[in-house]
Structure formats: structure tokens, C-alpha cells
CSV table of N, CA and C in Angstrom, one decimal:
chain,number,residue,atom,x,y,z
O,1,UNK,N,192.5,-27.1,-134.5
O,1,UNK,CA,193.7,-27.9,-134.5
O,1,UNK,C,194.9,-27.1,-134.6
O,2,UNK,N,195.9,-27.3,-133.7
O,2,UNK,CA,197.1,-26.5,-133.9
O,2,UNK,C,198.1,-27.0,-135.0
O,3,UNK,N,199.1,-26.1,-135.2
O,3,UNK,CA,200.1,-26.4,-136.3
O,3,UNK,C,200.9,-27.7,-136.1
O,4,UNK,N,201.2,-28.0,-134.8
O,4,UNK,CA,202.1,-29.2,-134.6
O,4,UNK,C,201.2,-30.4,-134.8
O,5,UNK,N,199.8,-30.5,-134.4
O,5,UNK,CA,199.0,-31.5,-134.6
O,5,UNK,C,198.8,-31.7,-136.1
O,6,UNK,N,198.6,-30.6,-136.9
O,6,UNK,CA,198.4,-30.8,-138.2
O,6,UNK,C,199.7,-31.3,-139.0
O,7,UNK,N,200.8,-30.9,-138.6
O,7,UNK,CA,202.0,-31.4,-139.1
O,7,UNK,C,202.2,-32.9,-138.9
O,8,UNK,N,201.8,-33.3,-137.6
O,8,UNK,CA,202.0,-34.8,-137.2
O,8,UNK,C,200.9,-35.6,-138.1
O,9,UNK,N,199.7,-34.9,-138.3
O,9,UNK,CA,198.6,-35.8,-139.1
O,9,UNK,C,199.2,-35.9,-140.6
O,10,UNK,N,199.7,-34.9,-141.0
O,10,UNK,CA,200.2,-34.9,-142.5
O,10,UNK,C,201.4,-35.8,-142.6
O,11,UNK,N,202.2,-36.0,-141.5
O,11,UNK,CA,203.4,-36.9,-141.7
O,11,UNK,C,202.9,-38.3,-141.6
O,12,UNK,N,201.8,-38.5,-140.7
O,12,UNK,CA,201.3,-39.9,-140.6
O,12,UNK,C,200.7,-40.3,-142.0
O,13,UNK,N,199.9,-39.4,-142.5
O,13,UNK,CA,199.1,-39.6,-143.8
O,13,UNK,C,200.1,-39.9,-145.0
O,14,UNK,N,201.2,-39.1,-145.1
O,14,UNK,CA,202.2,-39.3,-146.1
O,14,UNK,C,202.9,-40.7,-145.9
O,15,UNK,N,203.2,-41.0,-144.6
O,15,UNK,CA,204.0,-42.2,-144.4
O,15,UNK,C,203.0,-43.5,-144.8
O,16,UNK,N,201.8,-43.3,-144.5
O,16,UNK,CA,200.8,-44.4,-144.8
O,16,UNK,C,200.7,-44.6,-146.3
O,17,UNK,N,200.7,-43.6,-146.9
O,17,UNK,CA,200.5,-43.5,-148.5
O,17,UNK,C,201.8,-44.2,-149.1
O,18,UNK,N,203.0,-43.8,-148.6
O,18,UNK,CA,204.1,-44.3,-149.2
O,18,UNK,C,204.3,-45.8,-148.9
O,19,UNK,N,203.9,-46.3,-147.6
O,19,UNK,CA,204.0,-47.6,-147.3
O,19,UNK,C,203.1,-48.5,-148.1
O,20,UNK,N,201.8,-48.0,-148.3
O,20,UNK,CA,200.8,-48.7,-149.1
O,20,UNK,C,201.2,-48.9,-150.5
O,21,UNK,N,201.8,-47.7,-151.0
O,21,UNK,CA,202.1,-47.9,-152.5
O,21,UNK,C,203.4,-48.9,-152.7
O,22,UNK,N,204.2,-48.8,-151.6
O,22,UNK,CA,205.4,-49.8,-151.6
O,22,UNK,C,204.9,-51.2,-151.5
O,23,UNK,N,203.8,-51.4,-150.7
O,23,UNK,CA,203.5,-52.8,-150.4
O,23,UNK,C,202.6,-53.4,-151.7
O,24,UNK,N,202.0,-52.5,-152.4
O,24,UNK,CA,201.3,-53.0,-153.6
O,24,UNK,C,202.2,-53.1,-154.7
O,25,UNK,N,203.4,-52.7,-154.7
O,25,UNK,CA,204.4,-52.9,-155.8
O,25,UNK,C,204.8,-54.3,-155.9
O,26,UNK,N,204.5,-55.0,-157.0
O,26,UNK,CA,205.0,-56.4,-157.2
O,26,UNK,C,206.5,-56.4,-157.2
O,27,UNK,N,207.0,-57.3,-156.4
O,27,UNK,CA,208.4,-57.6,-156.4
O,27,UNK,C,208.9,-58.5,-157.6
O,28,UNK,N,209.9,-58.2,-158.3
O,28,UNK,CA,210.3,-59.0,-159.4
O,28,UNK,C,210.9,-60.3,-158.9
O,29,UNK,N,210.4,-61.4,-159.5
O,29,UNK,CA,210.7,-62.8,-159.2
O,29,UNK,C,212.2,-63.1,-159.6
O,30,UNK,N,212.9,-63.6,-158.7
O,30,UNK,CA,214.4,-63.8,-159.2
O,30,UNK,C,214.4,-64.8,-160.3
O,31,UNK,N,215.4,-64.8,-161.1
O,31,UNK,CA,215.7,-65.8,-162.1
O,31,UNK,C,215.8,-67.2,-161.5
O,32,UNK,N,215.3,-68.1,-162.2
O,32,UNK,CA,215.4,-69.4,-161.7
O,32,UNK,C,215.3,-70.5,-162.9
O,33,UNK,N,215.9,-71.6,-162.5
O,33,UNK,CA,216.0,-72.7,-163.6
O,33,UNK,C,214.7,-73.4,-163.5
O,34,UNK,N,214.1,-73.8,-164.8
O,34,UNK,CA,212.8,-74.5,-164.8
O,34,UNK,C,213.1,-76.0,-165.4
O,35,UNK,N,212.4,-76.9,-164.8
O,35,UNK,CA,212.6,-78.3,-165.2
O,35,UNK,C,211.2,-78.9,-165.3
O,36,UNK,N,210.8,-79.4,-166.4
O,36,UNK,CA,209.3,-80.0,-166.7
O,36,UNK,C,209.5,-81.4,-167.2
O,37,UNK,N,208.6,-82.3,-166.9
O,37,UNK,CA,208.8,-83.6,-167.6
O,37,UNK,C,208.0,-84.6,-166.8
O,38,UNK,N,208.5,-86.0,-166.9
O,38,UNK,CA,207.7,-87.1,-166.3
O,38,UNK,C,208.6,-88.3,-166.1
O,39,UNK,N,208.4,-89.1,-165.1
O,39,UNK,CA,209.2,-90.2,-164.9
O,39,UNK,C,208.2,-91.3,-164.9
O,40,UNK,N,208.4,-92.5,-165.7
O,40,UNK,CA,207.6,-93.6,-165.8
O,40,UNK,C,208.5,-94.8,-165.4
O,41,UNK,N,207.9,-95.5,-164.3
O,41,UNK,CA,208.5,-96.8,-163.9
O,41,UNK,C,207.6,-98.0,-164.2
O,42,UNK,N,208.3,-98.8,-165.1
O,42,UNK,CA,207.6,-100.1,-165.6
O,42,UNK,C,206.3,-99.7,-166.3
O,43,UNK,N,205.3,-100.2,-165.9
O,43,UNK,CA,203.9,-100.1,-166.6
O,43,UNK,C,203.1,-99.1,-165.8
O,44,UNK,N,203.5,-98.5,-164.8
O,44,UNK,CA,202.8,-97.5,-164.0
O,44,UNK,C,202.6,-96.2,-164.7
O,45,UNK,N,201.6,-95.5,-164.3
O,45,UNK,CA,201.3,-94.1,-165.0
O,45,UNK,C,202.5,-93.3,-164.7
O,46,UNK,N,203.0,-92.4,-165.7
O,46,UNK,CA,204.0,-91.5,-165.4
O,46,UNK,C,203.8,-90.5,-164.3
O,47,UNK,N,204.7,-90.2,-163.7
O,47,UNK,CA,204.6,-89.1,-162.8
O,47,UNK,C,205.2,-87.8,-163.3
O,48,UNK,N,204.4,-86.8,-163.4
O,48,UNK,CA,204.7,-85.5,-163.9
O,48,UNK,C,205.4,-84.7,-162.9
O,49,UNK,N,206.4,-83.9,-163.4
O,49,UNK,CA,207.1,-83.0,-162.4
O,49,UNK,C,207.2,-81.6,-163.1
O,50,UNK,N,207.2,-80.5,-162.3
O,50,UNK,CA,207.6,-79.3,-162.8
O,50,UNK,C,208.3,-78.6,-161.5
O,51,UNK,N,209.6,-78.3,-161.8
O,51,UNK,CA,210.3,-77.8,-160.6
O,51,UNK,C,211.0,-76.5,-161.1
O,52,UNK,N,211.0,-75.4,-160.1
O,52,UNK,CA,211.7,-74.2,-160.2
O,52,UNK,C,212.8,-74.2,-159.2
O,53,UNK,N,214.1,-74.0,-159.6
O,53,UNK,CA,215.2,-74.0,-158.7
O,53,UNK,C,215.9,-72.7,-158.9
O,54,UNK,N,216.2,-72.1,-157.7
O,54,UNK,CA,217.0,-70.9,-157.7
O,54,UNK,C,218.4,-71.2,-158.0
O,55,UNK,N,219.2,-70.2,-158.6
O,55,UNK,CA,220.5,-70.4,-158.9
O,55,UNK,C,221.4,-70.9,-157.7
O,56,UNK,N,222.3,-71.8,-157.9
O,56,UNK,CA,223.2,-72.3,-156.9
O,56,UNK,C,222.6,-73.2,-155.9
O,57,UNK,N,221.4,-73.8,-156.1
O,57,UNK,CA,220.7,-74.6,-155.3
O,57,UNK,C,220.5,-76.0,-155.8
O,58,UNK,N,220.3,-77.0,-154.9
O,58,UNK,CA,220.0,-78.3,-155.2
O,58,UNK,C,218.6,-78.7,-154.6
O,59,UNK,N,217.8,-79.3,-155.4
O,59,UNK,CA,216.5,-79.8,-154.9
O,59,UNK,C,216.1,-81.2,-155.3
O,60,UNK,N,215.6,-82.0,-154.4
O,60,UNK,CA,215.2,-83.4,-154.7
O,60,UNK,C,213.8,-83.6,-154.5
O,61,UNK,N,213.2,-84.4,-155.4
O,61,UNK,CA,211.9,-84.8,-155.2
O,61,UNK,C,211.7,-86.3,-155.5
O,62,UNK,N,210.8,-86.9,-154.8
O,62,UNK,CA,210.6,-88.4,-154.9
O,62,UNK,C,209.7,-88.6,-156.2
O,63,UNK,N,210.1,-89.5,-157.1
O,63,UNK,CA,209.3,-89.8,-158.2
O,63,UNK,C,208.9,-91.1,-158.4
O,64,UNK,N,209.2,-92.0,-157.4
O,64,UNK,CA,208.8,-93.3,-157.5
O,64,UNK,C,209.2,-94.0,-156.3
O,65,UNK,N,209.1,-95.3,-156.2
O,65,UNK,CA,209.5,-96.1,-155.1
O,65,UNK,C,211.0,-96.1,-155.0
O,66,UNK,N,211.5,-95.4,-154.0
O,66,UNK,CA,213.0,-95.3,-153.8
O,66,UNK,C,213.7,-94.6,-155.0
O,67,UNK,N,213.0,-93.8,-155.7
O,67,UNK,CA,213.6,-93.1,-156.8
O,67,UNK,C,213.4,-91.4,-156.5
O,68,UNK,N,214.6,-90.9,-156.8
O,68,UNK,CA,214.7,-89.5,-156.4
O,68,UNK,C,215.2,-88.7,-157.7
O,69,UNK,N,214.6,-87.6,-158.1
O,69,UNK,CA,215.1,-86.8,-159.1
O,69,UNK,C,215.7,-85.6,-158.4
O,70,UNK,N,217.0,-85.4,-158.8
O,70,UNK,CA,217.7,-84.1,-158.2
O,70,UNK,C,218.2,-83.2,-159.2
O,71,UNK,N,217.9,-81.9,-158.9
O,71,UNK,CA,218.2,-80.9,-159.8
O,71,UNK,C,219.3,-79.9,-159.1
O,72,UNK,N,220.4,-79.7,-159.8
O,72,UNK,CA,221.5,-78.9,-159.2
O,72,UNK,C,221.7,-77.8,-160.2
O,73,UNK,N,221.6,-76.5,-159.8
O,73,UNK,CA,221.7,-75.4,-160.7
O,73,UNK,C,222.9,-74.7,-160.4
O,74,UNK,N,223.4,-74.0,-161.5
O,74,UNK,CA,224.7,-73.3,-161.4
O,74,UNK,C,224.3,-71.8,-160.9
O,75,UNK,N,225.4,-71.2,-160.5
O,75,UNK,CA,225.2,-69.7,-160.1
O,75,UNK,C,225.3,-68.7,-161.4
O,76,UNK,N,225.6,-69.2,-162.6
O,76,UNK,CA,225.6,-68.4,-163.6
O,76,UNK,C,225.2,-69.2,-164.9
O,77,UNK,N,224.8,-68.5,-165.9
O,77,UNK,CA,224.1,-69.1,-167.2
O,77,UNK,C,225.2,-69.7,-168.0
O,78,UNK,N,226.5,-69.5,-167.6
O,78,UNK,CA,227.6,-70.0,-168.5
O,78,UNK,C,228.0,-71.5,-168.0
O,79,UNK,N,227.3,-72.0,-166.9
O,79,UNK,CA,227.6,-73.3,-166.5
O,79,UNK,C,226.4,-74.2,-166.6
O,80,UNK,N,226.5,-75.5,-166.7
O,80,UNK,CA,225.4,-76.4,-167.0
O,80,UNK,C,224.7,-76.7,-165.6
O,81,UNK,N,223.4,-76.9,-165.8
O,81,UNK,CA,222.5,-77.6,-164.7
O,81,UNK,C,222.8,-79.1,-164.7
O,82,UNK,N,222.7,-79.7,-163.5
O,82,UNK,CA,222.9,-81.2,-163.5
O,82,UNK,C,221.6,-81.7,-163.0
O,83,UNK,N,221.1,-82.8,-163.7
O,83,UNK,CA,219.9,-83.5,-163.3
O,83,UNK,C,220.4,-84.9,-163.1
O,84,UNK,N,220.0,-85.5,-161.9
O,84,UNK,CA,220.4,-86.8,-161.7
O,84,UNK,C,219.1,-87.7,-161.3
O,85,UNK,N,219.0,-88.9,-161.7
O,85,UNK,CA,218.0,-89.8,-161.3
O,85,UNK,C,218.8,-90.7,-160.1
O,86,UNK,N,218.3,-90.7,-159.0
O,86,UNK,CA,219.0,-91.6,-158.0
O,86,UNK,C,218.1,-92.7,-157.5
O,87,UNK,N,218.6,-93.7,-157.0
O,87,UNK,CA,217.8,-94.8,-156.3
O,87,UNK,C,218.3,-95.1,-154.9
O,88,UNK,N,217.4,-95.3,-154.1
O,88,UNK,CA,217.8,-95.5,-152.6
O,88,UNK,C,217.2,-94.4,-151.8
O,89,UNK,N,217.8,-94.4,-150.5
O,89,UNK,CA,217.4,-93.5,-149.6
O,89,UNK,C,218.6,-92.8,-148.9
O,90,UNK,N,218.5,-91.5,-148.6
O,90,UNK,CA,219.6,-90.8,-147.9
O,90,UNK,C,221.0,-91.0,-148.3
O,91,UNK,N,222.0,-91.5,-147.6
O,91,UNK,CA,223.3,-91.7,-147.9
O,91,UNK,C,223.5,-93.0,-148.7
O,92,UNK,N,222.5,-93.8,-148.9
O,92,UNK,CA,222.6,-95.1,-149.6
O,92,UNK,C,222.0,-94.9,-151.0
O,93,UNK,N,222.1,-93.7,-151.6
O,93,UNK,CA,221.7,-93.5,-153.1
O,93,UNK,C,222.7,-94.0,-154.1
O,94,UNK,N,222.1,-94.5,-155.1
O,94,UNK,CA,223.0,-94.9,-156.3
O,94,UNK,C,222.5,-94.0,-157.5
O,95,UNK,N,223.5,-93.5,-158.3
O,95,UNK,CA,223.3,-92.7,-159.4
O,95,UNK,C,222.8,-93.5,-160.5
O,96,UNK,N,221.6,-93.4,-161.0
O,96,UNK,CA,221.1,-94.3,-162.2
O,96,UNK,C,221.4,-93.6,-163.5
O,97,UNK,N,221.4,-92.2,-163.5
O,97,UNK,CA,221.6,-91.5,-164.8
O,97,UNK,C,221.9,-90.0,-164.3
O,98,UNK,N,222.8,-89.4,-165.1
O,98,UNK,CA,223.2,-88.1,-164.9
O,98,UNK,C,223.1,-87.3,-166.2
O,99,UNK,N,222.6,-86.0,-166.3
O,99,UNK,CA,222.6,-85.3,-167.4
O,99,UNK,C,222.8,-83.8,-167.2
O,100,UNK,N,223.7,-83.2,-168.0
O,100,UNK,CA,224.0,-81.7,-167.8
O,100,UNK,C,223.2,-81.0,-169.0
O,101,UNK,N,222.6,-80.0,-168.5
O,101,UNK,CA,221.9,-79.1,-169.6
O,101,UNK,C,222.4,-77.7,-169.5
O,102,UNK,N,222.7,-77.0,-170.6
O,102,UNK,CA,223.2,-75.7,-170.7
O,102,UNK,C,222.2,-74.9,-171.3
O,103,UNK,N,221.4,-74.1,-170.5
O,103,UNK,CA,220.6,-73.1,-170.9
O,103,UNK,C,220.3,-72.1,-169.9
O,104,UNK,N,219.9,-70.8,-170.4
O,104,UNK,CA,219.8,-69.7,-169.5
O,104,UNK,C,218.6,-70.1,-168.4
O,105,UNK,N,218.8,-69.3,-167.3
O,105,UNK,CA,217.7,-69.3,-166.3
O,105,UNK,C,216.4,-68.8,-167.0
O,106,UNK,N,215.2,-69.2,-166.4
O,106,UNK,CA,214.0,-69.0,-167.1
O,106,UNK,C,213.7,-69.6,-168.4
O,107,UNK,N,214.6,-70.4,-168.8
O,107,UNK,CA,214.2,-71.3,-170.0
O,107,UNK,C,213.9,-72.7,-169.5
O,108,UNK,N,212.8,-73.2,-169.9
O,108,UNK,CA,212.4,-74.5,-169.4
O,108,UNK,C,213.0,-75.6,-170.2
O,109,UNK,N,213.5,-76.5,-169.3
O,109,UNK,CA,214.2,-77.8,-169.7
O,109,UNK,C,213.2,-78.8,-169.7
O,110,UNK,N,212.9,-79.5,-170.8
O,110,UNK,CA,212.0,-80.7,-170.9
O,110,UNK,C,212.6,-81.9,-171.1
O,111,UNK,N,212.2,-82.9,-170.0
O,111,UNK,CA,212.9,-84.2,-170.0
O,111,UNK,C,211.9,-85.2,-169.4
O,112,UNK,N,212.3,-86.5,-169.8
O,112,UNK,CA,211.6,-87.6,-169.2
O,112,UNK,C,212.5,-88.8,-168.9
O,113,UNK,N,212.2,-89.6,-167.9
O,113,UNK,CA,212.9,-90.8,-167.7
O,113,UNK,C,211.9,-92.0,-167.8
O,114,UNK,N,212.4,-93.2,-168.3
O,114,UNK,CA,211.6,-94.3,-168.4
O,114,UNK,C,212.5,-95.4,-167.8
O,115,UNK,N,212.0,-96.0,-166.6
O,115,UNK,CA,212.7,-97.1,-165.9
O,115,UNK,C,212.1,-98.4,-166.1
O,116,UNK,N,212.9,-99.3,-166.6
O,116,UNK,CA,212.4,-100.6,-166.9
O,116,UNK,C,213.4,-101.6,-166.3
O,117,UNK,N,213.0,-102.0,-165.0
O,117,UNK,CA,214.0,-102.8,-164.3
O,117,UNK,C,215.3,-102.1,-163.9
O,118,UNK,N,216.5,-102.6,-164.6
O,118,UNK,CA,217.8,-102.0,-164.4
O,118,UNK,C,218.1,-101.1,-165.6
O,119,UNK,N,217.2,-100.9,-166.5
O,119,UNK,CA,217.4,-100.2,-167.7
O,119,UNK,C,216.8,-98.8,-167.4
O,120,UNK,N,217.6,-97.7,-167.7
O,120,UNK,CA,217.0,-96.4,-167.5
O,120,UNK,C,217.2,-95.6,-168.9
O,121,UNK,N,216.2,-95.0,-169.4
O,121,UNK,CA,216.2,-94.2,-170.6
O,121,UNK,C,216.0,-92.8,-170.3
O,122,UNK,N,216.7,-91.9,-170.7
O,122,UNK,CA,216.6,-90.5,-170.6
O,122,UNK,C,216.2,-89.9,-172.0
O,123,UNK,N,215.0,-89.1,-172.0
O,123,UNK,CA,214.4,-88.6,-173.2
O,123,UNK,C,214.4,-87.1,-173.1
O,124,UNK,N,215.0,-86.3,-174.1
O,124,UNK,CA,214.8,-84.9,-174.1
O,124,UNK,C,214.6,-84.4,-175.5
O,125,UNK,N,213.7,-83.7,-175.8
O,125,UNK,CA,212.7,-83.0,-175.0
O,125,UNK,C,211.7,-84.2,-174.6
O,126,UNK,N,210.9,-84.0,-173.4
O,126,UNK,CA,210.0,-85.0,-173.0
O,126,UNK,C,208.9,-85.2,-174.1
O,127,UNK,N,208.5,-86.5,-174.4
O,127,UNK,CA,207.5,-86.7,-175.3
O,127,UNK,C,206.1,-86.4,-174.6
O,128,UNK,N,205.1,-86.3,-175.4
O,128,UNK,CA,203.8,-86.1,-174.9
O,128,UNK,C,203.3,-87.2,-173.9
O,129,UNK,N,203.8,-88.4,-174.3
O,129,UNK,CA,203.4,-89.7,-173.6
O,129,UNK,C,204.7,-90.4,-173.4
O,130,UNK,N,205.2,-90.7,-172.2
O,130,UNK,CA,206.4,-91.5,-172.0
O,130,UNK,C,206.0,-92.9,-172.2
O,131,UNK,N,206.7,-93.6,-173.1
O,131,UNK,CA,206.2,-95.0,-173.4
O,131,UNK,C,206.5,-95.9,-172.1
O,132,UNK,N,205.7,-96.8,-172.1
O,132,UNK,CA,205.7,-98.0,-171.1
O,132,UNK,C,206.8,-98.9,-171.4
O,133,UNK,N,207.2,-99.7,-170.4
O,133,UNK,CA,208.2,-100.8,-170.7
O,133,UNK,C,207.5,-101.9,-171.4
O,134,UNK,N,208.1,-102.6,-172.3
O,134,UNK,CA,207.5,-103.6,-173.1
O,134,UNK,C,207.8,-104.9,-172.5
């Protein structure tokens, strides 16, 4: 083999080694805001949730018939996160409850909602079992 072919082979081998070591390096997961808990409507079984939200984002999840749990996170740890329980669909939503929590990213916020007709109870930290409506 001539010198040019050996040099090219060495370059390909080094490039492959660098690429494979870079691909195997785990990427650091960005800081995110963590929300865990449950929503219980009437006598129904509680619906558990666990949500990870990146800074400066809003996420909505359905937690019951026409019930939406919304998480809005700040862009810095010096501002609170906003959690809202909404009723309705799309533009026709009504805010049933709103809570602000001030905690650093990667610290889990534990909360629960109990919805009994028009009455909404917010519980934090979330109990092991969200009580049913009486």
C-alpha cells in the first residue's frame, strides 16, 4: 500500500473513532420543571399524572371529562410556575383553580385536585390517596 492510501485509511479510522466516542457520550438532560400528583373527580378513581416541562413552556393534559391541567413554567428559577385546572374545550375554557409554585427546576412539585361538582380542592403536597367526594 502506498503512503497516500495509508494516510487516507488512518484518517478514516481516526474519524470513525472520534464519531463513535462522541455518539456514545450521553447528552446532559436540560433542566426541567417536574409536577406529580393526581386529580379525582367525584367518586371516580384518581387520575395520576407526572409531567416534565422545559423552562418557558406551557403543557396541557386532559385529566377528566372536559378537565385540563395546565403547567406554565418560568424561564428562571426566580419566578414561579403556574398550574391551572381548566374546564371546557379550546377557547371555551374556564379557570377552576390557579396555583403558583416557587421552586428550582428539577425539584418535584407534588399536588392533587379533588373536584366535587362545582367545588374544587387543591392539596399540596399530594396525599397518598386523594379523598373521594362525600
